[in-house]
């Protein structure tokens, strides 16, 4: 059996330092076998493509008082000299930070998982992870302690802990969620760059929605941490990084074999199995199967996924590979007219329109090598993704045609890409300059088709869209930083070029079209250290979104949707508490609004967004974690001052957990209680309307004895009748009633109270 002590480190929160540790202090709850040390010993490059964590070396406490670092086969990575004085709240450098961690490990060698006192035993080989230091107040790393505090039914639920982000599942459990962040309605991903361990998730020129980002294939158990960079202030941020970038890092928590079975409300069933070698903390293989009937008609789903990562340190380099495949089917209930529900003609959980739903698959591979050196590091990665989606939606009923206005969309994308990143330190006039450089290329081969289907029997008509697209992107970026004294200055630039080749077979379209465009974006930042615990930030950056290929004319200079943003912020790190405050604003030169009813965009002209966010993570007592955020935002059309529709003005989230050891009948147990609270304020709708506010409470209770753990999850504990999505447009669903072209309120029902019981065995 593999024993596990939950990682509720009193000195760390949310994956980053919350204050200096005292030499020799015990790190509460840290397992002796493997430690995720949040002390920023050797911060990795800040780019998004680091191969998981930075492995600085293996810790073996030594009697001679040395720092205990045994280099890995690839050699120890150097701490960033420009971070000198910032590697701990006390201003210590990397060696001191490491030597402080060693006594803590020695003390932990006396602690057994069951909480009882036992004689010392040899400390197992330990991997020390260095976390990147943020370059703005909006860079946050969410560790496992936060991610597992409340119930997570899927990987997308992990997005809900991202400060200010709203993820709406309005079309069944299998379609990409609708995302909202910092005043942006990102639809299904057009304004948020998503990445999993180096694999891009957003799909360019997608037929359903630009930047379509489906995360249903990701197994939540293998997510080690979520790295969030809100805003567009870093040079490595790419296409769709308008409101920000979210990257999942992978790793299975425990060595050995883990197997679990779950069952819950609405016949939801889940099987999970994963394996991690004891001597390779970042290597794992996992598989998941989930199915359920859904909480109402036309909500059944089933999906399966396999995902594996191999990290292999060699004498002169480190090799990493990520492999995965997933497929699933799902039904969709569509929308419910508000007046039909209010008049008793429809139930809250009704389904409007048959044959809605779809199927998806995704197959992916990433291969990478990392070459460390004396004062420099180079990483090269190549990746490929093949994804398919078949989707049927009907938002309008029979408003336009008597046979129904349902649309069937088919999309296939074969993506290949590569990136090369280099980090180097130079010494100029007594100062250390850090340079981060990157090159990237991506080619998408896309096939897409759209055609109407009949509500009566599901038969499809001739396609109105039948296109083949080749979209190519080339990029180069660079970032330089220097830290004289308590200051840090950062300057970056990014160049992107896009090429399009469109073969449109629809009868009304020009058969072949080509377009090209290029763009330069600038980034800048300044940081001021005020004492050992407080940092102030100022940041500026340009973000962008690529266009929809089918909307380009032949020979057109491909337009980029460019966003210019700025932010002022502060970060406070003291004992057991971390807090980050940011004031942000952005402008879009030519904004667009996505019409959900017809699946197309409408130009709005220039727009402005602004707001503030606060993120606080605390560990008031050993075993007690509280992590919360609050974001307020506004988004308006510049010319008219009108509010943009659908964005989320007020978002709050709190995750908290309490974990303690218990002794019952002589048996040592670990018990955990957790809760997640979500609050979303009224969202503006078209025609001056507003949605209803949302308040949800989720709860989790678990107990572990030796290698057996029982987890009980409750989502929507108060059984609130809440609307996951609300929209305003015209529709016609009742044949006996007169058709009206006036806009009406529609909604998709959120999940009622859901219970889920999991039995997990660790061998």
XYZ file of N, CA and C in Angstrom, residues 518-637:
360
model
N 0.088 40.042 -40.937
C 1.166 40.031 -39.951
C 0.876 41.072 -38.885
N 1.456 40.840 -37.711
C 1.145 41.710 -36.580
C 2.323 41.762 -35.617
N 2.573 42.964 -35.061
C 3.583 43.178 -34.036
C 2.896 43.601 -32.748
N 3.208 42.925 -31.655
C 2.662 43.288 -30.353
C 3.775 43.548 -29.357
N 3.589 44.528 -28.498
C 4.589 44.915 -27.506
C 4.115 44.565 -26.103
N 5.070 44.276 -25.222
C 4.804 43.964 -23.821
C 5.789 44.737 -22.959
N 5.356 45.162 -21.792
C 6.247 45.880 -20.891
C 5.763 45.693 -19.463
N 6.709 45.700 -18.530
C 6.343 45.568 -17.131
C 7.396 46.164 -16.224
N 6.951 46.634 -15.072
C 7.851 47.147 -14.054
C 7.378 46.611 -12.715
N 8.347 46.288 -11.865
C 8.034 45.709 -10.559
C 8.896 46.387 -9.511
N 8.314 46.624 -8.348
C 9.040 47.260 -7.238
C 8.834 46.436 -5.973
N 9.954 45.986 -5.391
C 9.900 45.234 -4.146
C 9.897 46.220 -2.990
N 8.889 46.123 -2.122
C 8.790 46.968 -0.938
C 8.897 46.076 0.291
N 10.097 45.925 0.799
C 10.289 45.066 1.943
C 10.221 43.598 1.543
N 10.223 42.708 2.527
C 10.297 41.277 2.227
C 8.991 40.670 1.738
N 7.860 41.376 1.886
C 6.568 40.723 1.651
C 5.691 41.389 0.615
N 6.017 42.559 0.138
C 5.116 43.305 -0.737
C 5.807 43.650 -2.041
N 5.106 43.396 -3.153
C 5.581 43.771 -4.480
C 4.494 44.551 -5.203
N 4.910 45.583 -5.935
C 4.001 46.380 -6.761
C 4.327 46.135 -8.231
N 3.290 46.155 -9.092
C 3.459 45.852 -10.504
C 2.770 46.899 -11.370
N 3.346 47.123 -12.538
C 2.685 47.856 -13.609
C 2.952 47.112 -14.912
N 1.907 46.846 -15.708
C 2.062 46.020 -16.904
C 1.264 46.574 -18.067
N 1.816 46.353 -19.269
C 1.128 46.696 -20.509
C 1.351 45.559 -21.498
N 0.342 45.292 -22.336
C 0.520 44.250 -23.340
C -0.536 44.283 -24.417
N -0.164 43.784 -25.599
C -1.084 43.634 -26.723
C -1.449 42.154 -26.851
N -2.726 41.867 -26.936
C -3.198 40.516 -27.218
C -3.905 40.485 -28.555
N -4.166 39.276 -29.066
C -4.818 39.212 -30.377
C -5.619 37.931 -30.518
N -6.506 37.966 -31.496
C -7.340 36.845 -31.868
C -7.320 36.729 -33.384
N -7.042 35.532 -33.901
C -7.008 35.348 -35.353
C -8.428 35.362 -35.919
N -8.596 35.665 -37.211
C -9.929 35.753 -37.800
C -10.467 34.392 -38.229
N -11.746 34.367 -38.565
C -12.391 33.192 -39.135
C -12.051 33.120 -40.626
N -11.449 32.023 -41.040
C -10.922 31.932 -42.411
C -12.008 32.109 -43.464
N -13.196 31.530 -43.252
C -14.240 31.586 -44.281
C -14.774 32.996 -44.497
N -14.534 33.899 -43.566
C -15.037 35.262 -43.704
C -14.066 36.180 -44.434
N -12.917 35.648 -44.872
C -11.916 36.465 -45.555
C -12.166 36.470 -47.057
N -11.895 37.612 -47.672
C -11.981 37.730 -49.125
C -10.640 37.391 -49.756
N -10.664 37.054 -51.028
C -9.426 36.692 -51.719
C -8.483 37.896 -51.771
N -7.230 37.672 -51.355
C -6.238 38.730 -51.369
C -6.329 39.692 -50.208
N -7.236 39.482 -49.298
C -7.410 40.389 -48.164
C -6.235 40.277 -47.203
N -5.867 41.415 -46.626
C -4.909 41.397 -45.533
C -5.630 40.899 -44.294
N -5.272 39.714 -43.841
C -6.019 39.059 -42.772
C -6.054 39.942 -41.529
N -7.234 40.325 -41.078
C -7.318 41.219 -39.915
C -7.162 40.467 -38.602
N -6.423 41.046 -37.687
C -6.317 40.541 -36.326
C -7.251 41.365 -35.436
N -7.951 40.722 -34.526
C -8.649 41.458 -33.482
C -7.622 41.738 -32.390
N -7.204 43.009 -32.294
C -6.134 43.381 -31.374
C -6.703 43.997 -30.107
N -6.126 43.640 -28.986
C -6.540 44.134 -27.684
C -5.328 44.730 -26.985
N -5.455 45.946 -26.520
C -4.400 46.600 -25.753
C -4.858 46.715 -24.314
N -4.026 46.195 -23.406
C -4.411 46.169 -22.004
C -3.324 46.680 -21.093
N -3.736 47.143 -19.919
C -2.801 47.628 -18.906
C -3.324 47.239 -17.536
N -2.392 47.179 -16.584
C -2.771 46.727 -15.248
C -1.837 47.314 -14.209
N -2.389 47.664 -13.057
C -1.635 48.021 -11.863
C -2.004 47.026 -10.775
N -1.002 46.549 -10.039
C -1.322 45.527 -9.055
C -0.330 45.471 -7.926
N -0.679 44.660 -6.930
C 0.169 44.462 -5.762
C 0.027 43.021 -5.308
N 1.123 42.466 -4.779
C 1.125 41.105 -4.253
C 1.718 41.128 -2.861
N 1.004 40.538 -1.917
C 1.432 40.476 -0.524
C 1.603 39.018 -0.134
N 2.779 38.661 0.404
C 3.059 37.305 0.860
C 3.614 37.371 2.272
N 2.827 36.930 3.230
C 3.258 36.885 4.624
C 2.969 35.484 5.146
N 3.308 35.271 6.414
C 3.109 33.956 7.004
C 1.663 33.516 6.875
N 1.428 32.382 6.184
C 0.128 31.746 6.041
C -0.869 32.546 5.214
N -0.457 33.600 4.536
C -1.400 34.414 3.772
C -0.741 34.937 2.505
N -1.488 34.842 1.393
C -1.071 35.433 0.130
C -2.249 36.193 -0.449
N -1.996 37.410 -0.932
C -3.065 38.222 -1.507
C -2.541 38.974 -2.722
N -3.374 39.054 -3.760
C -3.027 39.784 -4.974
C -4.207 40.658 -5.392
N -3.913 41.930 -5.629
C -4.923 42.889 -6.052
C -4.511 43.469 -7.393
N -5.452 43.535 -8.346
C -5.152 44.058 -9.680
C -6.262 44.976 -10.148
N -5.863 46.111 -10.734
C -6.776 47.018 -11.441
C -6.428 46.936 -12.918
N -7.386 46.562 -13.770
C -7.076 46.279 -15.163
C -8.013 47.037 -16.099
N -7.522 47.230 -17.311
C -8.332 47.855 -18.360
C -7.833 47.416 -19.717
N -8.717 47.396 -20.704
C -8.330 46.992 -22.059
C -9.250 47.646 -23.069
N -8.728 47.803 -24.276
C -9.514 48.367 -25.375
C -9.388 47.464 -26.592
N -10.506 47.299 -27.311
C -10.555 46.513 -28.532
C -10.917 47.460 -29.670
N -10.094 47.475 -30.704
C -10.311 48.435 -31.791
C -11.577 48.142 -32.567
N -11.860 46.878 -32.850
C -13.037 46.510 -33.633
C -13.610 45.232 -33.042
N -14.475 45.391 -32.051
C -14.998 44.253 -31.319
C -16.145 43.602 -32.085
N -16.418 42.344 -31.725
C -17.509 41.600 -32.340
C -18.342 40.955 -31.252
N -19.590 40.683 -31.564
C -20.529 40.016 -30.675
C -20.985 38.735 -31.347
N -20.892 37.615 -30.628
C -21.276 36.328 -31.187
C -22.750 36.089 -30.920
N -23.540 35.913 -31.984
C -24.973 35.649 -31.884
C -25.170 34.136 -31.749
N -25.568 33.684 -30.572
C -25.716 32.255 -30.326
C -26.824 31.642 -31.176
N -27.816 32.414 -31.508
C -28.953 31.859 -32.236
C -28.579 31.434 -33.644
N -27.782 32.219 -34.323
C -27.465 31.925 -35.721
C -26.017 31.500 -35.903
N -25.213 31.549 -34.816
C -23.837 31.073 -34.896
C -22.926 31.943 -35.722
N -23.127 33.248 -35.710
C -22.271 34.153 -36.469
C -21.967 35.380 -35.623
N -20.991 36.170 -36.078
C -20.570 37.346 -35.333
C -21.130 38.620 -35.940
N -21.322 39.610 -35.083
C -21.817 40.924 -35.486
C -20.794 41.952 -35.031
N -20.388 42.848 -35.908
C -19.400 43.863 -35.563
C -20.020 44.926 -34.667
N -19.275 45.322 -33.620
C -19.755 46.323 -32.671
C -18.931 47.595 -32.689
N -17.770 47.598 -33.338
C -16.889 48.746 -33.285
C -15.989 48.685 -32.067
N -15.364 49.803 -31.699
C -14.434 49.798 -30.567
C -15.156 49.604 -29.238
N -14.448 49.003 -28.281
C -15.034 48.757 -26.964
C -13.967 48.944 -25.893
N -14.430 49.182 -24.668
C -13.557 49.362 -23.512
C -13.996 48.434 -22.390
N -13.015 47.888 -21.676
C -13.293 47.051 -20.514
C -12.388 47.484 -19.371
N -12.861 47.292 -18.167
C -12.061 47.616 -17.000
C -12.617 46.930 -15.776
N -11.811 46.909 -14.718
C -12.290 46.290 -13.497
C -11.183 46.064 -12.499
N -11.490 45.260 -11.488
C -10.548 44.960 -10.418
C -10.749 43.522 -9.974
N -9.667 42.899 -9.509
C -9.760 41.541 -8.998
C -8.911 41.411 -7.741
N -9.372 40.569 -6.841
C -8.662 40.294 -5.596
C -8.612 38.789 -5.406
N -7.422 38.269 -5.143
C -7.227 36.839 -4.892
C -6.547 36.700 -3.536
N -7.148 35.916 -2.649
C -6.598 35.714 -1.308
C -6.555 34.219 -1.018
N -5.422 33.737 -0.571
C -5.271 32.350 -0.157
C -4.618 32.330 1.218
N -5.223 31.572 2.119
C -4.727 31.566 3.493
C -4.796 30.160 4.058
N -3.893 29.886 5.016
C -3.921 28.662 5.795
C -3.864 29.063 7.270
N -5.013 29.450 7.827
C -5.015 29.975 9.200
C -4.490 28.982 10.219
N -4.785 27.687 9.997
C -4.335 26.639 10.905
C -3.802 25.479 10.084
N -3.004 24.638 10.701
C -2.520 23.456 10.012
C -3.711 22.620 9.557
N -3.743 22.302 8.274
C -4.830 21.501 7.723
C -6.006 22.296 7.214
N -6.023 23.603 7.433
C -7.164 24.427 7.007
C -6.706 25.339 5.873
N -7.371 25.218 4.739
C -7.084 26.039 3.567
C -8.307 26.858 3.203
N -8.092 28.117 2.841
C -9.155 28.964 2.303
C -8.579 29.756 1.139
N -9.191 29.599 -0.026
C -8.729 30.291 -1.227
C -9.936 30.937 -1.903
N -9.899 32.242 -2.046
C -11.048 32.946 -2.610
C -10.639 34.052 -3.557
N -11.565 34.451 -4.388
C -11.323 35.548 -5.328
C -12.616 36.300 -5.569
N -12.481 37.562 -5.927
C -13.620 38.403 -6.302
C -13.183 39.292 -7.459
N -14.010 39.366 -8.480
C -13.695 40.165 -9.666
C -14.906 41.011 -10.044
N -14.659 42.274 -10.292
C -15.687 43.185 -10.804
C -15.205 43.728 -12.135
N -16.060 43.718 -13.150
C -15.658 44.157 -14.491
C -16.814 44.863 -15.170
N -16.459 45.701 -16.119
C -17.451 46.340 -16.973
C -16.957 46.296 -18.406
N -17.880 46.283 -19.366
C -17.539 46.226 -20.786
C -18.571 47.033 -21.558
N -18.106 48.037 -22.289
C -19.013 48.937 -22.987
C -18.544 49.204 -24.407
N -19.510 49.445 -25.284
C -19.221 49.904 -26.638
C -18.816 51.368 -26.550
